Short mmCIF file of C-alpha atoms in Angstrom, two decimals:
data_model
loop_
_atom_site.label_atom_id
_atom_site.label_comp_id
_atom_site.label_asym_id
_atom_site.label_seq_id
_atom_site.Cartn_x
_atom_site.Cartn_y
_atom_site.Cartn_z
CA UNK A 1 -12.66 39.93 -2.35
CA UNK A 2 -12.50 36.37 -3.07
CA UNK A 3 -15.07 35.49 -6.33
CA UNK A 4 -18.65 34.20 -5.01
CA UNK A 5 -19.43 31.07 -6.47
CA UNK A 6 -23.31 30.99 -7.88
CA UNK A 7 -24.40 28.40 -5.63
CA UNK A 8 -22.43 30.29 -2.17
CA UNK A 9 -24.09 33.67 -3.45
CA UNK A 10 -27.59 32.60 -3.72
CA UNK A 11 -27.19 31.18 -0.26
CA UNK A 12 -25.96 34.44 1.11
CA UNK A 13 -28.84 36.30 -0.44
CA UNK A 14 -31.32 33.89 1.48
CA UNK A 15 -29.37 34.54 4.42
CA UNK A 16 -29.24 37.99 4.60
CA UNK A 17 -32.97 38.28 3.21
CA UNK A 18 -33.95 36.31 6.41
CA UNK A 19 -31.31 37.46 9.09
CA UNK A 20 -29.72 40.97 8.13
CA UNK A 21 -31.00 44.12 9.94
CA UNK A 22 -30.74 46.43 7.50
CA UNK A 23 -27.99 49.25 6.56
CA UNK A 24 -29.26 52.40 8.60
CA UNK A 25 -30.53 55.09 6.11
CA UNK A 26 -31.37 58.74 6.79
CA UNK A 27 -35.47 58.44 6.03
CA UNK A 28 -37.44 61.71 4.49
CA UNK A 29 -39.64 63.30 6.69
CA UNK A 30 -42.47 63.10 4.99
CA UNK A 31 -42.71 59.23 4.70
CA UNK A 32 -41.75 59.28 8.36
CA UNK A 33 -45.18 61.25 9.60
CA UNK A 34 -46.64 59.07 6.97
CA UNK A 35 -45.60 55.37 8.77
CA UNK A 36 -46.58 57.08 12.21
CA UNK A 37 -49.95 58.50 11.24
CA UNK A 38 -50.47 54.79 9.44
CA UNK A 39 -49.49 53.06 13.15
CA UNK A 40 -51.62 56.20 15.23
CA UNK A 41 -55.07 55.41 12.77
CA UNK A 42 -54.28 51.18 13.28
CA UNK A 43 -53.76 52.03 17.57
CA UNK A 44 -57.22 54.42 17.25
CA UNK A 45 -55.10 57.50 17.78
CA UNK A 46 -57.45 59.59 15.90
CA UNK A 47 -56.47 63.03 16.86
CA UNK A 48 -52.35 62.29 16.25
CA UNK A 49 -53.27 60.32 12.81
CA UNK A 50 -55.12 63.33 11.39
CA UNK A 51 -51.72 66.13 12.24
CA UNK A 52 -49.41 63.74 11.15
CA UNK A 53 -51.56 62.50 7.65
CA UNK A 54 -52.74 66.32 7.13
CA UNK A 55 -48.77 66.79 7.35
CA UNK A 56 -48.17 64.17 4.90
CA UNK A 57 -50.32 65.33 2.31
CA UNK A 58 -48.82 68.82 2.12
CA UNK A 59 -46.01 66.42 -0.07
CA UNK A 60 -47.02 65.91 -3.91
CA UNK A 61 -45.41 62.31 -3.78
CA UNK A 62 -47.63 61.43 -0.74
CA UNK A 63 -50.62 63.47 -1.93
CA UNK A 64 -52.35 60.14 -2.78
CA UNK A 65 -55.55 59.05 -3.24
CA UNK A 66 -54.96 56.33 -0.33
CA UNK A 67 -53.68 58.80 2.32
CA UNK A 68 -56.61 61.26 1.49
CA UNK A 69 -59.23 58.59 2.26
CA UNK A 70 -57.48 57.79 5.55
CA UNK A 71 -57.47 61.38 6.60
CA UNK A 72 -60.92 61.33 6.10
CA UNK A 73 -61.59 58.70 7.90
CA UNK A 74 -59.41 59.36 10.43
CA UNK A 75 -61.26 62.86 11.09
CA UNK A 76 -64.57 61.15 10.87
CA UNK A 77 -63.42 59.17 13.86
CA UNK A 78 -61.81 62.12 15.54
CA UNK A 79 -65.58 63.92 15.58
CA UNK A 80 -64.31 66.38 12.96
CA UNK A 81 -67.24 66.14 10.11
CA UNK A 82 -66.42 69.47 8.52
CA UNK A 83 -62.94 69.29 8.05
CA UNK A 84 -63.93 65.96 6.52
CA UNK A 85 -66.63 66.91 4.22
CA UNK A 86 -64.55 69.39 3.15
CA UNK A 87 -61.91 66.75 2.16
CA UNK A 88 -64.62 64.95 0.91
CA UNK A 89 -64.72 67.67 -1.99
CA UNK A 90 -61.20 67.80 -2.34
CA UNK A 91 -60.94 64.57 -2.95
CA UNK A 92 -63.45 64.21 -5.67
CA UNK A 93 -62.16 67.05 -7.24
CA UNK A 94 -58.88 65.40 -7.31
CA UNK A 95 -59.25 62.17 -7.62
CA UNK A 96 -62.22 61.08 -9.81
CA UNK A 97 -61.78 57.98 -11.00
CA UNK A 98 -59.86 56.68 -8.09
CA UNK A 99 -61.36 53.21 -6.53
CA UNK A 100 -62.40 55.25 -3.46
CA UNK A 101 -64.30 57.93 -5.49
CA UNK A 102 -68.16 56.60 -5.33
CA UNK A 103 -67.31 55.47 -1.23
CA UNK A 104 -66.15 59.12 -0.61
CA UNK A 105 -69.20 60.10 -2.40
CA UNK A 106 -71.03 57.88 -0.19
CA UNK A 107 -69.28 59.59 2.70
CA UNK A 108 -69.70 62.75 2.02
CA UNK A 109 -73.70 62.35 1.54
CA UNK A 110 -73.65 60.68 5.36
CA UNK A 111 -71.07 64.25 6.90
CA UNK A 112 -74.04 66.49 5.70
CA UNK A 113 -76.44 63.73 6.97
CA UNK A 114 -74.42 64.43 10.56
CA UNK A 115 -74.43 67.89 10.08
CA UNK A 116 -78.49 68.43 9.33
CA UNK A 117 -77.59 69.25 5.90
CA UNK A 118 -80.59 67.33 4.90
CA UNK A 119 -81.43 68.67 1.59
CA UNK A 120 -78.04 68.57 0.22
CA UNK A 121 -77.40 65.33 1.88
CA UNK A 122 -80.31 63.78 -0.51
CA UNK A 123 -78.80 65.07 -3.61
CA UNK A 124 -75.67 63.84 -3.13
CA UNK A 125 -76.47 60.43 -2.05
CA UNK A 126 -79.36 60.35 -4.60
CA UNK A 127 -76.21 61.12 -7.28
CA UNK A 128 -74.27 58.25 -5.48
CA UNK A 129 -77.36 55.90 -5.88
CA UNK A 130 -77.94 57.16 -9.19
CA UNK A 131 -74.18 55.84 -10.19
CA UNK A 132 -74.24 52.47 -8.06
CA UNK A 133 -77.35 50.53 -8.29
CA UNK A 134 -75.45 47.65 -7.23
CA UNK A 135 -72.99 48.93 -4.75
CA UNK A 136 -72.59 47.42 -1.07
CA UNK A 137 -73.24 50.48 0.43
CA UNK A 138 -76.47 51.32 -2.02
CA UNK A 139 -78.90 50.25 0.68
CA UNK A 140 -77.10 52.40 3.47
CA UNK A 141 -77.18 55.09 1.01
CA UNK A 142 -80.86 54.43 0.54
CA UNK A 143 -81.40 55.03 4.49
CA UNK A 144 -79.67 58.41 5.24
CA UNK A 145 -81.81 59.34 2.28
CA UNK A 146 -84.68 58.18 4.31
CA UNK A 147 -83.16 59.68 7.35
CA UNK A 148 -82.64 63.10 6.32
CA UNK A 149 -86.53 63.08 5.02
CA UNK A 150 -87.37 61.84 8.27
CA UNK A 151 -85.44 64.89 10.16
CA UNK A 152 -87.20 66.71 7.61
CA UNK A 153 -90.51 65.52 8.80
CA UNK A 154 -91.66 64.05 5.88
CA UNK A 155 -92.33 60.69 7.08
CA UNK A 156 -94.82 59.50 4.40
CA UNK A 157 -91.80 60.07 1.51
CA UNK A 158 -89.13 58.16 4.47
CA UNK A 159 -91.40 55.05 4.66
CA UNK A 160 -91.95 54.34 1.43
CA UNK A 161 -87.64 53.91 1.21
CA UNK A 162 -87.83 52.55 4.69
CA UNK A 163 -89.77 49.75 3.29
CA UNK A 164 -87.90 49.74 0.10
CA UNK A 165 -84.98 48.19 2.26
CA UNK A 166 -86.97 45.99 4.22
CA UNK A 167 -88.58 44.38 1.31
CA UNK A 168 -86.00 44.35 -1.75
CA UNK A 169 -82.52 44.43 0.78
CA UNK A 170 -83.61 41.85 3.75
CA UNK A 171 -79.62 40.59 4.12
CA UNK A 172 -78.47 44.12 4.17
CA UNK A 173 -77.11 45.84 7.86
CA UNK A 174 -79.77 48.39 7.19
CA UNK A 175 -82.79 46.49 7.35
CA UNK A 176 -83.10 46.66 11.48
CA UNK A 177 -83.12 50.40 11.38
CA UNK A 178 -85.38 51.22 9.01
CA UNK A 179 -87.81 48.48 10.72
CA UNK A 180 -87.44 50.90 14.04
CA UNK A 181 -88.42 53.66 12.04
CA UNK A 182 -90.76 52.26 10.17
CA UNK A 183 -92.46 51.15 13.65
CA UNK A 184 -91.73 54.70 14.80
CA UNK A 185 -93.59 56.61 11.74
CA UNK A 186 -96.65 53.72 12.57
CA UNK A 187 -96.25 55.23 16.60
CA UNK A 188 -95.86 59.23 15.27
CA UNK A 189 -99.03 58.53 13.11
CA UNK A 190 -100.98 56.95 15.81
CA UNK A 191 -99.91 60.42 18.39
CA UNK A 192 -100.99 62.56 15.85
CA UNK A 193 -104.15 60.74 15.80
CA UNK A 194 -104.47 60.64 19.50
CA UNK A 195 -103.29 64.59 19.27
CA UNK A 196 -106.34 65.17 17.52
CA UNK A 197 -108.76 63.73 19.48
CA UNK A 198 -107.63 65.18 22.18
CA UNK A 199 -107.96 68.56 20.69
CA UNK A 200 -111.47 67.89 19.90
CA UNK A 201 -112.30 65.77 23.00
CA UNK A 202 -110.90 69.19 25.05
CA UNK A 203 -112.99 72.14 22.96
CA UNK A 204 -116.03 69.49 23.62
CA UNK A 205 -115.48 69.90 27.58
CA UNK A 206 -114.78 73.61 27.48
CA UNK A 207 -118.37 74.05 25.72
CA UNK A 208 -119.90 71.32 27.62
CA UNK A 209 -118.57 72.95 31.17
CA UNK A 210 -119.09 76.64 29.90
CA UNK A 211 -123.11 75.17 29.49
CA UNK A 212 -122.98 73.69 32.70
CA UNK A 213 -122.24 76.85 34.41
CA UNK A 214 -124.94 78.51 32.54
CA UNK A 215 -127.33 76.00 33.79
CA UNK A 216 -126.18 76.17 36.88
CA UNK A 217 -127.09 79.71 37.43
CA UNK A 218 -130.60 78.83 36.04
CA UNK A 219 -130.75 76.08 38.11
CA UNK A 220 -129.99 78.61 41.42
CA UNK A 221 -132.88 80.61 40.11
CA UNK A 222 -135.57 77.13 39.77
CA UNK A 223 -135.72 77.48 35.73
CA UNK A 224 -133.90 73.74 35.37
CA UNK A 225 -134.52 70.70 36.85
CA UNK A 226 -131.85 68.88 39.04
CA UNK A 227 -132.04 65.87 36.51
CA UNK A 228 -131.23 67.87 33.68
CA UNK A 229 -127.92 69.08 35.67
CA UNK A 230 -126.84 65.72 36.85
CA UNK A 231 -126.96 64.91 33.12
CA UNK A 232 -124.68 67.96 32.13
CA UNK A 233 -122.46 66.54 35.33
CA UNK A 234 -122.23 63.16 33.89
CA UNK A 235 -121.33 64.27 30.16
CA UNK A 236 -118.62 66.66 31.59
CA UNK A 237 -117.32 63.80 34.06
CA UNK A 238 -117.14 61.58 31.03
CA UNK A 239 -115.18 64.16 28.63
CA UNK A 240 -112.64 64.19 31.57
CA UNK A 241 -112.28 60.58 31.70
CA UNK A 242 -111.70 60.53 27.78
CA UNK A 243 -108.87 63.31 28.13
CA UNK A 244 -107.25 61.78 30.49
CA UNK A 245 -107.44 58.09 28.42
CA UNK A 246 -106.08 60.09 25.32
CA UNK A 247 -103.35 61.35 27.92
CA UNK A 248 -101.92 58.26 28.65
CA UNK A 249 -101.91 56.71 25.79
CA UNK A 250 -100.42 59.58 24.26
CA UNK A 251 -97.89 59.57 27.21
CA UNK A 252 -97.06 55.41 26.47
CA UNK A 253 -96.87 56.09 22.87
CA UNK A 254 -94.20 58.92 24.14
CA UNK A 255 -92.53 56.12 25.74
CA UNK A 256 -92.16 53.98 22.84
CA UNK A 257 -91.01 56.91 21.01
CA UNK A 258 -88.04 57.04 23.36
CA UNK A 259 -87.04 53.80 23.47
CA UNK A 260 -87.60 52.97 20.13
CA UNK A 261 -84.83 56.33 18.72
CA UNK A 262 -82.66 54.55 21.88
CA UNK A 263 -82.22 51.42 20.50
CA UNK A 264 -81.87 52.57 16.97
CA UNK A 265 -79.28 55.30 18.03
CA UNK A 266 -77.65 52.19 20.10
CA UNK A 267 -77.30 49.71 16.75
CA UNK A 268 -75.97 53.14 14.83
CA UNK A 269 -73.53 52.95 17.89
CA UNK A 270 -72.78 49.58 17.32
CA UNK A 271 -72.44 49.73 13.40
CA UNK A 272 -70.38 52.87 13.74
CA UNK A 273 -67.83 50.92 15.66
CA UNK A 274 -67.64 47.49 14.17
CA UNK A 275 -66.62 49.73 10.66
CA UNK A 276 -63.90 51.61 13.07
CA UNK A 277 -62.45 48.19 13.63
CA UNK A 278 -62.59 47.24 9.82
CA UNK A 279 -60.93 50.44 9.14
CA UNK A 280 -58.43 49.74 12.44
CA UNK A 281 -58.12 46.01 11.35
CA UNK A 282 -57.19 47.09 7.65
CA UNK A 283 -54.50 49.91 8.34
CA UNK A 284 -52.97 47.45 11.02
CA UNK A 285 -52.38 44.81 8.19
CA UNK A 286 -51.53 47.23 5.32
CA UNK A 287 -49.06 48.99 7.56
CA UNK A 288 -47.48 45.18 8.31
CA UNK A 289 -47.07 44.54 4.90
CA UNK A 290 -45.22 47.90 3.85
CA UNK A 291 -43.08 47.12 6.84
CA UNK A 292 -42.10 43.81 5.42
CA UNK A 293 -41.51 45.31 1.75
CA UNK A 294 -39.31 48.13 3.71
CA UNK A 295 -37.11 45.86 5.31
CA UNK A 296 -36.96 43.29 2.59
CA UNK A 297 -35.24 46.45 0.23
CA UNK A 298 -33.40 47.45 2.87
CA UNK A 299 -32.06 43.79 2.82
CA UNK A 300 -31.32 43.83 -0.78
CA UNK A 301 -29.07 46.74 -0.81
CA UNK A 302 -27.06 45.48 1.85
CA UNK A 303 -26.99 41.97 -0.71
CA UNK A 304 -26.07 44.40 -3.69
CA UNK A 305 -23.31 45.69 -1.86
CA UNK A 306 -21.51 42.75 -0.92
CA UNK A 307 -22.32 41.97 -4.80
CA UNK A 308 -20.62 44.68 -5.98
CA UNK A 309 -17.72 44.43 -3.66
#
């Protein structure tokens, strides 16, 4: 081969860098299911990404802490929450001071959220609040800890966090959600209430009609007056009324109940998604890059073998 002058060579790396396929190459199988279960969690493919990543893992060069977290999150998305929470362990087991650590902490705190783990789910995202005062995801944390005492029914501990985040976290994503609950505890409180009065409004009438009977029969045998009945008439006719008040608004408050756990369950919906499109958004780009870096040493072996010829 005829000698490459400096300038000529330089050129014909450009070239090639820009305009050369790439010499074919036999690719291990391994980093094969890991570029398709990187495209299958960018497309949504949740189901496909989790085989193909669980696959990829089983390799100790691909065992990292980057494919882990996608698994994860790819069997998050897939509706899997044990397999995931079980991962979560794994991975914090394995990789402890990784930059993912305190978010699959995080994580894992929500899965036994989801899976009415509640007391367990406090510890662990008390631990990750404990570690990360000033992490972006301390005020979410802060809610599912508010959550799971609220599935726990012990609203009075839940609002005081609930309006922890309304109060010191007003720019956070959280702050909506806890005002719905907040607003719900305020409704539950006010039923309970109602509840009550109604319990006490309803052993009033039973005594008040079980004495109107009784006068009744005196009244059939002239010891009472028919004044004195009416009045026992008109005291039972007004317990009713007062029921049946205490009924409805008992019944409204239901209503507000309803629509108030629909429209947070709704902006949970919403949430939930727009971080599936992050995730979606992320993979898509990261996967692009590696792409590039693939083809670009593809390229330069091809350039170091006309340089050697």
């Amino acid at each position: 081969m005829k000698k490459i002058s400096r300038f000529s060579l330089c050129l014909l790396i450009a070239s090639l860098c820009f305009t050369l396929p790439g010499a074919p190459k036999k690719q291990n199988p391994t980093a094969t299911a890991y570029q398709q279960g990187c495209s299958a969690f960018s497309r949504g493919e949740w189901e496909t990404a989790v085989f193909l990543l669980r696959q990829t893992v089983t390799d100790p060069a691909f065992d990292t802490a980057d494919t882990n977290y996608m698994l994860i999150m790819a069997e998050i998305y897939a509706g899997n929450n044990k397999a995931a929470l079980s991962d979560c362990d794994s991975f914090l087991n394995s990789f402890s001071k990784s930059l993912y650590t305190q978010r699959i902490l995080y994580t894992k705190g929500k899965l036994l959220y989801s899976l009415g783990e509640y007391e367990k789910a406090i510890v662990t995202l008390s631990d990750f609040c404990h570690k990360n005062e000033g992490h972006e995801l301390y005020p979410s944390a802060l809610f599912y800890i508010a959550e799971s005492l609220y599935a726990g029914y012990k609203f009075d501990q839940a609002e005081d966090i609930y309006e922890r985040i309304v109060t010191q976290y007003p720019s956070s994503e959280k702050v909506s959600a806890a005002q719905y609950r907040l607003e719900s505890i305020a409704q539950r409180s006010r039923e309970e209430k109602l509840l009550y009065l109604l319990k006490q409004t309803g052993e009033e009438y039973l005594a008040a009609k079980e004495e109107y009977e009784k006068q009744l029969k005196l009244y059939n045998s002239d010891s009472i007056t028919r004044e004195k009945l009416v009045d026992y008439q008109q005291k039972n006719k007004e317990l009713e009324e007062q029921i049946a008040d205490l009924e409805r608004q008992i019944a409204e408050l239901k209503i507000l109940q309803a629509q108030s756990d629909a429209a947070l369950a709704q902006k949970q919906a919403e949430e939930e998604q727009r971080i599936k499109a992050q995730e979606m958004a992320a993979m898509a780009e990261k996967e692009r890059k590696e792409e590039e870096i693939r083809r670009l040493k593809q390229k330069a072996q091809v350039v170091q073998q006309l340089i050697d010829e």
